CSV table of C-alpha atoms in Angstrom, one decimal:
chain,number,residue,atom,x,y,z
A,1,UNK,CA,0.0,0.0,0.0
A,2,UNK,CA,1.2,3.8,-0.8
A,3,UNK,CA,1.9,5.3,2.5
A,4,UNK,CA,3.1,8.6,1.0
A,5,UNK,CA,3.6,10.6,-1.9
A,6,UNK,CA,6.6,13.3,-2.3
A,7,UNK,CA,6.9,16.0,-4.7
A,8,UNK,CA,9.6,18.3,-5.7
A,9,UNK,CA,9.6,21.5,-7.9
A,10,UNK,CA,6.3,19.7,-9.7
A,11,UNK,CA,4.4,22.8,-10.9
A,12,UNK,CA,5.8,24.9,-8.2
A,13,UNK,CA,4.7,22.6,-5.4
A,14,UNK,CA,7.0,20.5,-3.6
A,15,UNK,CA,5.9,18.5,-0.7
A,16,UNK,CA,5.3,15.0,1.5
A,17,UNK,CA,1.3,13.6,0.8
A,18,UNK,CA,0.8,10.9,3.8
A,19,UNK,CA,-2.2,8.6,2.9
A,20,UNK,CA,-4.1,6.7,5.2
A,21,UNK,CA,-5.3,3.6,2.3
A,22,UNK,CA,-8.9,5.9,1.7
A,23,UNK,CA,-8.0,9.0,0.5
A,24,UNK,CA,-10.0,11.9,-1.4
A,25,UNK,CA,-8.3,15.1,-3.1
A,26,UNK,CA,-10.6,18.2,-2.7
A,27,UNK,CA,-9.2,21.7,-2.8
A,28,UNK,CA,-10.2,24.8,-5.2
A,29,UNK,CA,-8.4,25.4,-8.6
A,30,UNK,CA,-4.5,25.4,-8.2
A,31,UNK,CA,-4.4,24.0,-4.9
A,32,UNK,CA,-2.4,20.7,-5.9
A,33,UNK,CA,-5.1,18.0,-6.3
A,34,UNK,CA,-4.0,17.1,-10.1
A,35,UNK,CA,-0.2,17.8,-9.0
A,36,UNK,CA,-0.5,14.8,-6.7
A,37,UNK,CA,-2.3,12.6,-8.9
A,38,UNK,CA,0.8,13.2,-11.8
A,39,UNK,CA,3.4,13.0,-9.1
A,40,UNK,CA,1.6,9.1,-8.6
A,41,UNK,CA,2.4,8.5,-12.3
A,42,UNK,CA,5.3,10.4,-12.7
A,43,UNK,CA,7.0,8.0,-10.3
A,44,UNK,CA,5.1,4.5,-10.8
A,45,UNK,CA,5.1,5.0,-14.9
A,46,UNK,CA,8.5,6.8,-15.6
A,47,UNK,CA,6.6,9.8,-17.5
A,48,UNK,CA,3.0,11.8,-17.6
A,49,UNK,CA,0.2,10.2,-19.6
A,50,UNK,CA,0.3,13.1,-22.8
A,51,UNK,CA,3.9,13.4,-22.1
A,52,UNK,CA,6.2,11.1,-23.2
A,53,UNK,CA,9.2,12.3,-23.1
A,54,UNK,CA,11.4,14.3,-20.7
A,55,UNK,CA,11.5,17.2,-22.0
A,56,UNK,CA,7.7,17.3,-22.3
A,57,UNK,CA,7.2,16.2,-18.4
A,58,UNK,CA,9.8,18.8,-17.3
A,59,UNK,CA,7.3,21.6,-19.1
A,60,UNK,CA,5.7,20.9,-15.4
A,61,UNK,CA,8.8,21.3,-13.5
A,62,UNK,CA,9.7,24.7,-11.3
A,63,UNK,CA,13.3,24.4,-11.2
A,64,UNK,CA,16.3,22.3,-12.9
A,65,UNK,CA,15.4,19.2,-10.8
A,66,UNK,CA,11.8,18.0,-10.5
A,67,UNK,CA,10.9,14.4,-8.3
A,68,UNK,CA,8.4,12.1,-7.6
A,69,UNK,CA,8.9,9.5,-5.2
A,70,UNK,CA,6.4,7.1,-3.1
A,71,UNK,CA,6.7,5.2,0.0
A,72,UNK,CA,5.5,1.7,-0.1
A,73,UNK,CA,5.2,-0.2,3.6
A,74,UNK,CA,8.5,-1.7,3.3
A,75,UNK,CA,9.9,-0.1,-0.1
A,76,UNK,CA,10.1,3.5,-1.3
A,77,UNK,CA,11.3,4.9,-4.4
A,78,UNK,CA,11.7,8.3,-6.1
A,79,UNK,CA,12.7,9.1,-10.0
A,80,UNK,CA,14.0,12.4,-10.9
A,81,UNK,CA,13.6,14.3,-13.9
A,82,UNK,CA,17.5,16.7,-14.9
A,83,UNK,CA,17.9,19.3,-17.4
A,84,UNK,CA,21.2,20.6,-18.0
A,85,UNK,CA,22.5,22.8,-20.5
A,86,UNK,CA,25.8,22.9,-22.6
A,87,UNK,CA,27.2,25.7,-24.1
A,88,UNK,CA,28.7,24.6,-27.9
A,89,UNK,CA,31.6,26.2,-29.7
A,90,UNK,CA,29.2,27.9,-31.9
A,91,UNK,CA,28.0,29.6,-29.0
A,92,UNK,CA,24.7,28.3,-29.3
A,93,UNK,CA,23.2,25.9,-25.7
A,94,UNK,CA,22.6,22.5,-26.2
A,95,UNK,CA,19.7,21.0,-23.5
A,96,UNK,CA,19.7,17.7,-22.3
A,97,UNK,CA,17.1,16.0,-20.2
A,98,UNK,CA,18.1,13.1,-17.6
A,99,UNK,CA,16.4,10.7,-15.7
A,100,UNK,CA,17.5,8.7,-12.5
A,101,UNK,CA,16.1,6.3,-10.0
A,102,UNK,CA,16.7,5.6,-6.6
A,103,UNK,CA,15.3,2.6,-4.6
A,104,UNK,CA,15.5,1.8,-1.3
A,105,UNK,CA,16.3,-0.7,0.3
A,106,UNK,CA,18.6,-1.3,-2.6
A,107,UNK,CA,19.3,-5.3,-3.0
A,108,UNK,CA,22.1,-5.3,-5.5
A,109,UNK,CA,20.4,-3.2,-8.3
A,110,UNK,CA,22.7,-0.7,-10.3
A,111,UNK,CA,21.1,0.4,-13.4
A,112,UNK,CA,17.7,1.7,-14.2
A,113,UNK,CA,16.7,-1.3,-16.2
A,114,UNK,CA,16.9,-3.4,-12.8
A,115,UNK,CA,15.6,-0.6,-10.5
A,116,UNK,CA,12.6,-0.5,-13.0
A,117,UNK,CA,11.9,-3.9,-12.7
A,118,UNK,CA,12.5,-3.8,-8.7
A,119,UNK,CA,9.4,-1.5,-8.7
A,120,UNK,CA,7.9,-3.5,-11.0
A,121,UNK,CA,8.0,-6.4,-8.7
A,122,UNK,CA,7.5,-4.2,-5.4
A,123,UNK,CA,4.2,-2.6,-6.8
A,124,UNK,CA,2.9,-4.8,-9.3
A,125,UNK,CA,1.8,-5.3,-13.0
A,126,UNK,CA,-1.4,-3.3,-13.0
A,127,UNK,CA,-0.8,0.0,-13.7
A,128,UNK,CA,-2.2,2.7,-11.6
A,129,UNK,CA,-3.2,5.1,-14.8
A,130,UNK,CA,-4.3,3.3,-18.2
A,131,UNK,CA,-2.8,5.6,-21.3
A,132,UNK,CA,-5.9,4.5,-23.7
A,133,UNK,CA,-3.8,6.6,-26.4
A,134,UNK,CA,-0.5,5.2,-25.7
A,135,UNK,CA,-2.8,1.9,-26.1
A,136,UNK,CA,-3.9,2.5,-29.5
A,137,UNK,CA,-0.5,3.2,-30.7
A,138,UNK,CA,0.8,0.3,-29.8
A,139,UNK,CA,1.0,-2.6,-32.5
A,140,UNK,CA,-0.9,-5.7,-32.6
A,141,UNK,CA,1.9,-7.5,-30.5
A,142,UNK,CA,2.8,-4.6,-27.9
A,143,UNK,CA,-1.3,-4.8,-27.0
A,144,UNK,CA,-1.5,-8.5,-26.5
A,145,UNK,CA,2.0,-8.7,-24.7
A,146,UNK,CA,-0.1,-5.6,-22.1
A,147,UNK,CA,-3.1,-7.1,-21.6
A,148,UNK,CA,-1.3,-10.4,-20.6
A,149,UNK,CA,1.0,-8.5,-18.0
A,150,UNK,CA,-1.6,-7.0,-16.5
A,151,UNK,CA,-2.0,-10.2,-15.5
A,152,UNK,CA,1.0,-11.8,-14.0
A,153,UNK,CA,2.2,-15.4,-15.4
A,154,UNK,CA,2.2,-17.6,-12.2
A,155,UNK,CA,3.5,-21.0,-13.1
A,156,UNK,CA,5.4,-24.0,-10.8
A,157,UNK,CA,7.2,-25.4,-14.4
A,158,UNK,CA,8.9,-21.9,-15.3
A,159,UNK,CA,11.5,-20.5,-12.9
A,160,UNK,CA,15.1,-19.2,-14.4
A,161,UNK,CA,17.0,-22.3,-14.2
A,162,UNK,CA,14.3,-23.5,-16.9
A,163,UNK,CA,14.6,-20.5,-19.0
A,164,UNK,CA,18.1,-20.4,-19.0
A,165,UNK,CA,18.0,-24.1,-20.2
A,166,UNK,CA,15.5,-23.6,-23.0
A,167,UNK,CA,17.6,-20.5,-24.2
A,168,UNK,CA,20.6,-22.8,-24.5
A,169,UNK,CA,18.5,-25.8,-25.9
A,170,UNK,CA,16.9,-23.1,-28.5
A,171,UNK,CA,20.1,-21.1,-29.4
A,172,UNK,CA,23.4,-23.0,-28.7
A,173,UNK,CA,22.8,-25.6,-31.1
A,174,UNK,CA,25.7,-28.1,-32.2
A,175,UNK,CA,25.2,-27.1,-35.8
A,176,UNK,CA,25.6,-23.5,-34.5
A,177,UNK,CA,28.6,-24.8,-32.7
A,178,UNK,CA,30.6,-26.1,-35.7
A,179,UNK,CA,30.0,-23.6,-38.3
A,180,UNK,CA,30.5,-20.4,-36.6
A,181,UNK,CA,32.3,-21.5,-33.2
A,182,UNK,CA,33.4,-17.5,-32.1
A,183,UNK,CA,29.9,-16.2,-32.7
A,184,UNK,CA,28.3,-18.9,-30.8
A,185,UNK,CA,31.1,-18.3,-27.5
A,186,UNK,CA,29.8,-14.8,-28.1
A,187,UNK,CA,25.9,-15.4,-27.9
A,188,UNK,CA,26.7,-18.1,-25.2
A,189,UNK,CA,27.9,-15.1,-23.1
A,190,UNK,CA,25.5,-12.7,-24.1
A,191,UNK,CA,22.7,-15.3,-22.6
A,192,UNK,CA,24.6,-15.7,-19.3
A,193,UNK,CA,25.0,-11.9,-19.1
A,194,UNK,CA,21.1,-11.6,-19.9
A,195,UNK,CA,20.4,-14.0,-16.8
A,196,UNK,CA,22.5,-12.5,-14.5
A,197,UNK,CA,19.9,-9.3,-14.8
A,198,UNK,CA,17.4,-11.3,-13.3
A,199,UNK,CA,17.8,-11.0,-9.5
A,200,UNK,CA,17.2,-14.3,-7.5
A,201,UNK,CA,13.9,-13.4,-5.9
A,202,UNK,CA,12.1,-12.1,-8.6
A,203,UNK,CA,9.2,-13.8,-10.1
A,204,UNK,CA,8.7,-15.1,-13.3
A,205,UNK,CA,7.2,-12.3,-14.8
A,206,UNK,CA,9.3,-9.2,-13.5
A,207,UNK,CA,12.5,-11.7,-14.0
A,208,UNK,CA,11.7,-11.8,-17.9
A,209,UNK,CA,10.4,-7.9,-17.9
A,210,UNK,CA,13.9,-7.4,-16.7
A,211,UNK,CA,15.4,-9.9,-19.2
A,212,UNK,CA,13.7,-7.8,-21.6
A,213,UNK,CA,14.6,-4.4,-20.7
A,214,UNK,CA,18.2,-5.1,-20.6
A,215,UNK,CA,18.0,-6.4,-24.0
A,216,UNK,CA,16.6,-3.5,-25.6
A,217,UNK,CA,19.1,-1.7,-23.8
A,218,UNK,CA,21.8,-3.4,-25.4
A,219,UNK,CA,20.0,-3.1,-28.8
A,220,UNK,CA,20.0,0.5,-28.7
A,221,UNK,CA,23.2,0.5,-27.1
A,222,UNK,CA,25.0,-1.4,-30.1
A,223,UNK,CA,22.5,0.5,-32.5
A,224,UNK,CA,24.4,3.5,-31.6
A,225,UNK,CA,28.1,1.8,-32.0
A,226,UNK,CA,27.0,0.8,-35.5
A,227,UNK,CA,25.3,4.3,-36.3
A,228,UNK,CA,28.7,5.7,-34.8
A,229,UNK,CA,30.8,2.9,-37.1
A,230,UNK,CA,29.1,4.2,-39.8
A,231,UNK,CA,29.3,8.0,-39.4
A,232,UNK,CA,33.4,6.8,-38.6
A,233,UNK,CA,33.3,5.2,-41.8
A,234,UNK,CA,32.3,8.2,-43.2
A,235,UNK,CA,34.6,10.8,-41.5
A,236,UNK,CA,37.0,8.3,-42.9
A,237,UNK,CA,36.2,9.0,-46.2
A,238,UNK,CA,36.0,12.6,-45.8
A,239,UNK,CA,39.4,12.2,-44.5
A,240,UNK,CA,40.8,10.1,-47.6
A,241,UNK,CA,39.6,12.3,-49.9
A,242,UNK,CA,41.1,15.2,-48.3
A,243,UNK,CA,44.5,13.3,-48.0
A,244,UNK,CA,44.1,12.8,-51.6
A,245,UNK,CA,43.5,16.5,-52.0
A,246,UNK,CA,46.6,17.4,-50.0
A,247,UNK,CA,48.5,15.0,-52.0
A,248,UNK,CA,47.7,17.0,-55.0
A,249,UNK,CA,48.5,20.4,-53.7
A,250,UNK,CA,51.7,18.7,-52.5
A,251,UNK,CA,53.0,17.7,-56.1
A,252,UNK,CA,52.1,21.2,-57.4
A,253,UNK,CA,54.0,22.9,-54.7
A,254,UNK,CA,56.9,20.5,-55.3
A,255,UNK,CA,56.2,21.1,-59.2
A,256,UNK,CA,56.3,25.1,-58.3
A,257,UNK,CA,59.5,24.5,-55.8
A,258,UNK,CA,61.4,23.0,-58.4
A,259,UNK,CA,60.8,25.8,-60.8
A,260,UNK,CA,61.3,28.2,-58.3
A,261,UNK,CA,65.0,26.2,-57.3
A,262,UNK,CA,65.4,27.1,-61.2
A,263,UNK,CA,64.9,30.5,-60.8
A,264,UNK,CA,67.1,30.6,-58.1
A,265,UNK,CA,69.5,29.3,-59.8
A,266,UNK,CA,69.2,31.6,-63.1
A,267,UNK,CA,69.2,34.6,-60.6
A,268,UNK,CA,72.5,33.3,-58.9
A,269,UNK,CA,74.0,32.8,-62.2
A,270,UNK,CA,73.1,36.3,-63.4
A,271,UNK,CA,74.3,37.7,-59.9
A,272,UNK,CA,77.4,35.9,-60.2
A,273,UNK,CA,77.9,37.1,-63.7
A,274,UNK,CA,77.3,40.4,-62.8
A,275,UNK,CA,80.1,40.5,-59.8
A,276,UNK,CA,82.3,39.4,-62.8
A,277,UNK,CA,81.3,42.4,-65.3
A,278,UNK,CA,81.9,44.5,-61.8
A,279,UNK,CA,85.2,43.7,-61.7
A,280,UNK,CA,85.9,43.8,-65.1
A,281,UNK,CA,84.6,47.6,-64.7
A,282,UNK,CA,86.7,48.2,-61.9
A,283,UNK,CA,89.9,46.9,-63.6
A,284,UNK,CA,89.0,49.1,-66.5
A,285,UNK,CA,88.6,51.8,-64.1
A,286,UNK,CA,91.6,51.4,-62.6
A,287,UNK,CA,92.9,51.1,-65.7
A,288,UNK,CA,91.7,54.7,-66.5
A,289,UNK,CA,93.1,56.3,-64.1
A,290,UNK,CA,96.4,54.8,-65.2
A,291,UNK,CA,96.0,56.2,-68.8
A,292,UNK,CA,95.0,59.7,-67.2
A,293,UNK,CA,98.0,59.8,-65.1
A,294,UNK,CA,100.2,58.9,-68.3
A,295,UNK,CA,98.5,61.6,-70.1
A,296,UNK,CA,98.7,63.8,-67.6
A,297,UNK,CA,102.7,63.3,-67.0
A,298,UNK,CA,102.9,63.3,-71.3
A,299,UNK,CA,101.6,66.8,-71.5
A,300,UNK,CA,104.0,68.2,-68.7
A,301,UNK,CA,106.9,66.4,-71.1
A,302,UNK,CA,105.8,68.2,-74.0
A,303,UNK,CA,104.7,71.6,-72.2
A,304,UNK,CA,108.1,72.0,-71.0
A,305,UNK,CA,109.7,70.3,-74.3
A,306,UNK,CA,107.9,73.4,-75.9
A,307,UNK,CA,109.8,76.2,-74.1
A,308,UNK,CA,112.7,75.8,-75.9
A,309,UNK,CA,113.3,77.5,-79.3
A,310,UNK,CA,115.2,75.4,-81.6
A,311,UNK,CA,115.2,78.1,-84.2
A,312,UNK,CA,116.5,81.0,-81.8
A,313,UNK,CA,119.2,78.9,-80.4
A,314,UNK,CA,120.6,78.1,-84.8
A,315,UNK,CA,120.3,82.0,-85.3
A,316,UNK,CA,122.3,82.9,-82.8
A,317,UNK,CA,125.1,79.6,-83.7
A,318,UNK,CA,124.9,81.4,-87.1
A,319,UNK,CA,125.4,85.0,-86.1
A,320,UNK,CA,128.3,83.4,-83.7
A,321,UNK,CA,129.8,82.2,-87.6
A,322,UNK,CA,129.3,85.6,-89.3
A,323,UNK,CA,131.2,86.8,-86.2
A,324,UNK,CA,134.5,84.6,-86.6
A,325,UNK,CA,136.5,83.0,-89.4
A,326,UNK,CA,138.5,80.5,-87.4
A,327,UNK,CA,137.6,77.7,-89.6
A,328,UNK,CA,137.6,75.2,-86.4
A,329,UNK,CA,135.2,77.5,-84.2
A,330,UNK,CA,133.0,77.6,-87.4
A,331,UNK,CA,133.1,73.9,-88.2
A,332,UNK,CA,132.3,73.4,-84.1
A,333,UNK,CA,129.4,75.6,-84.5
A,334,UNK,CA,128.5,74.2,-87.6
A,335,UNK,CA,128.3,70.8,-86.2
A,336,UNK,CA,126.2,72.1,-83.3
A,337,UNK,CA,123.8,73.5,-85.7
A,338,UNK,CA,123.8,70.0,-87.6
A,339,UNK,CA,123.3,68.3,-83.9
A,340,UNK,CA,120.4,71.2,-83.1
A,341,UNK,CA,118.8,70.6,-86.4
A,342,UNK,CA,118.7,66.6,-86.3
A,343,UNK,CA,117.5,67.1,-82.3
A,344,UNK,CA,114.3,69.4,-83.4
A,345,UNK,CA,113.2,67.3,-86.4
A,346,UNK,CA,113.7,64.3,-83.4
A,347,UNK,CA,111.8,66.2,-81.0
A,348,UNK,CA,109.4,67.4,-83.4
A,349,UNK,CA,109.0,63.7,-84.7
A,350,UNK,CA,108.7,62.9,-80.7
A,351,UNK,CA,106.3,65.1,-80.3
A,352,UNK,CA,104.1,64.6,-83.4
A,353,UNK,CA,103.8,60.8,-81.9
A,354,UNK,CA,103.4,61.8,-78.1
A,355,UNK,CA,100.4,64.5,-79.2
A,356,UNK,CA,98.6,61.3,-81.7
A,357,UNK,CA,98.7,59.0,-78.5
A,358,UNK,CA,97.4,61.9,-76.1
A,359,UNK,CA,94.7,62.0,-78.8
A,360,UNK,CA,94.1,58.4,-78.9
A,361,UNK,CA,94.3,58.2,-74.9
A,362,UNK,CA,92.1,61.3,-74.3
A,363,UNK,CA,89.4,59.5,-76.8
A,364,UNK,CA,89.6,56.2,-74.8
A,365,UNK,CA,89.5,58.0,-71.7
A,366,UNK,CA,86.4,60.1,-73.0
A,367,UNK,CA,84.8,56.7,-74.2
A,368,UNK,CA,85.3,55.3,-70.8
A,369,UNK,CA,84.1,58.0,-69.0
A,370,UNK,CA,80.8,58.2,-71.1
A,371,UNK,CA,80.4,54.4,-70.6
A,372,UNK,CA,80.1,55.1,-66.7
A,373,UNK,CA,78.2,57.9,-67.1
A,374,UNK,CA,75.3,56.0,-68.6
A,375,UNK,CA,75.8,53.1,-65.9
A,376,UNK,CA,76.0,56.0,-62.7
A,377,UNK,CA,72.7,58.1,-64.2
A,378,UNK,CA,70.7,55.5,-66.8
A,379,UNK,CA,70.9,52.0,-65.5
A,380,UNK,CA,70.3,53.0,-61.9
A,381,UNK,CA,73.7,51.7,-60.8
A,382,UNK,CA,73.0,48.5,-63.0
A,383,UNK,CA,75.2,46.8,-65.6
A,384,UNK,CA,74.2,48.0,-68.8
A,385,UNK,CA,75.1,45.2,-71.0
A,386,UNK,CA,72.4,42.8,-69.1
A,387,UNK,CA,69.9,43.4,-66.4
């Protein structure tokens, strides 16, 4: 028998409801009569009849947390309804919606599956509230399979040994044996691990409701790995075909790479080339400055070569011979005009040469200086035979 109902942030009313076994609800509007009456199914049915789901049920809850919970004579229970919220990397919150159980006294239950089957077995078969819609929308099978619990099987022949026996007889065949021997070791344990969620003093009927739920637990469980496999698959191939990609763009860099290697080394030739035409320049400056000084010292030759006046110096030999007859003093004199006239035609023939290589050296110098002219003021202080 229910001895009391408790309530927490259920429509803003949270409370303990003692009952005495003949109870009536009367109270004006808002004063908690339906709350009680949802907080009954809320805790014996796992959700609100026109409410499936969590986050439909917690629509009547006041705070993050709402609970329902009865106490039994010698068993109490309460299930609790969580919301949390998660903020994304987008920025955007992601809402979640929980749900835990908590028996008491606990006997070795510790998942939902086998607390729901404890208060299955603690409370009984018949529900408390019938869901005529949830009814209708149940197939064929799902409304046979409910109107036989609501009666519970009750049999001397059926107990778990014998169930574990006919699931062995029925499944771990010898034929299964032999042809597949690592999927039958693997069903073999999945039967034993199916057993061991039915407690020892269960019944018949809440040991097989519990047999049950675990398996659909596990279904939806390994449903999940293989919608996960498959989305892995898929990230997979994502992941190929972007490797694929990035091998691509890896041979056109090394394609651009080695042309730009290319380039490097053209440009290094060029550079190298142009250190060469550099010196070349400089030695041809330098040699410039060698012909300028030549010309330079050339021109002080003949500037002081010109000073003297061949023709002055014979007149005045000649006027010495007017001036004497010895015939030696004349012959001496004449020899020194001889000498004086062979030294000028020398000196002129010296000089005629010295003045055509001045010319030529002054033109080469002129040339030379033109040539760096264009290279100082057009080309930028770049080579002007190649870039």
């Amino acid at each position: 028998m229910i001895k009391t109902i408790r309530t927490k942030n259920i429509k803003g009313n949270t409370f303990d409801q003692e009952l005495t076994g003949k109870d009536i609800f009367v109270g004006p509007n808002g004063s908690g009569k339906s709350t009680r009456l949802q907080a009954v199914q809320l805790a014996m049915l796992g959700y609100i009849p026109g409410k499936k789901t969590n986050a439909e049920t917690f629509k009547l809850s006041s705070g993050d947390e709402m609970t329902a919970g009865l106490q039994m004579d010698s068993f109490s229970f309460d299930r609790s309804v969580i919301r949390a919220e998660k903020l994304k990397g987008t920025g955007s919150k992601e809402v979640k919606y929980s749900e835990s159980i908590t028996v008491s006294p606990n006997k070795g239950e510790k998942n939902s599956t086998q607390m729901n089957a404890r208060i299955s077995a603690e409370i009984g078969n018949f529900p408390m509230v019938f869901d005529f819609q949830q009814f209708l929308d149940m197939s064929d099978a799902k409304r046979r399979e409910f109107i036989y619990s609501l009666s519970p099987i009750s049999s001397e022949e059926w107990d778990k040994k014998k169930v574990s026996a006919h699931l062995i007889q029925k499944l771990l065949t010898q034929g299964f044996q032999e042809a597949n021997p690592d999927l039958y070791e693997a069903s073999k344990e999945l039967i034993n691990d199916c057993l061991d969620e039915w407690p020892s003093d269960y019944d018949l009927s809440s040991g097989l409701q519990a047999m049950t739920s675990w398996v659909e637990s596990q279904q939806k469980h390994w449903n999940k790995k293989q919608n996960d496999a498959t989305g892995a698959v898929r990230e997979l191939a994502d992941m190929k075909n972007k490797l694929e990609e990035t091998d691509r763009d890896i041979t056109t860099k090394k394609e651009e790479l080695k042309d730009f290697r290319q380039q490097h080394t053209d440009v290094h030739g060029q550079i190298k080339a142009g250190h060469e035409i550099k010196r070349q320049w400089e030695q041809k400056r330098g040699r410039l400055e060698d012909l300028k000084g030549e010309i330079e010292q050339l021109t002080s030759i003949l500037d002081v070569n010109s000073d003297r006046d061949y023709a002055a110096e014979i007149a005045v030999l000649q006027q010495s011979i007017k001036q004497t007859d010895v015939s030696g003093e004349a012959q001496t004199i004449q020899d020194q005009i001889d000498a004086l006239v062979a030294l000028r035609e020398s000196k002129t023939a010296e000089g005629v040469d010295a003045r055509q290589n001045s010319d030529k050296l002054s033109l080469e110098l002129n040339t030379m200086n033109e040539v760096l002219k264009n290279i100082e003021e057009k080309g930028a202080g770049v080579c002007v035979i190649h870039h």
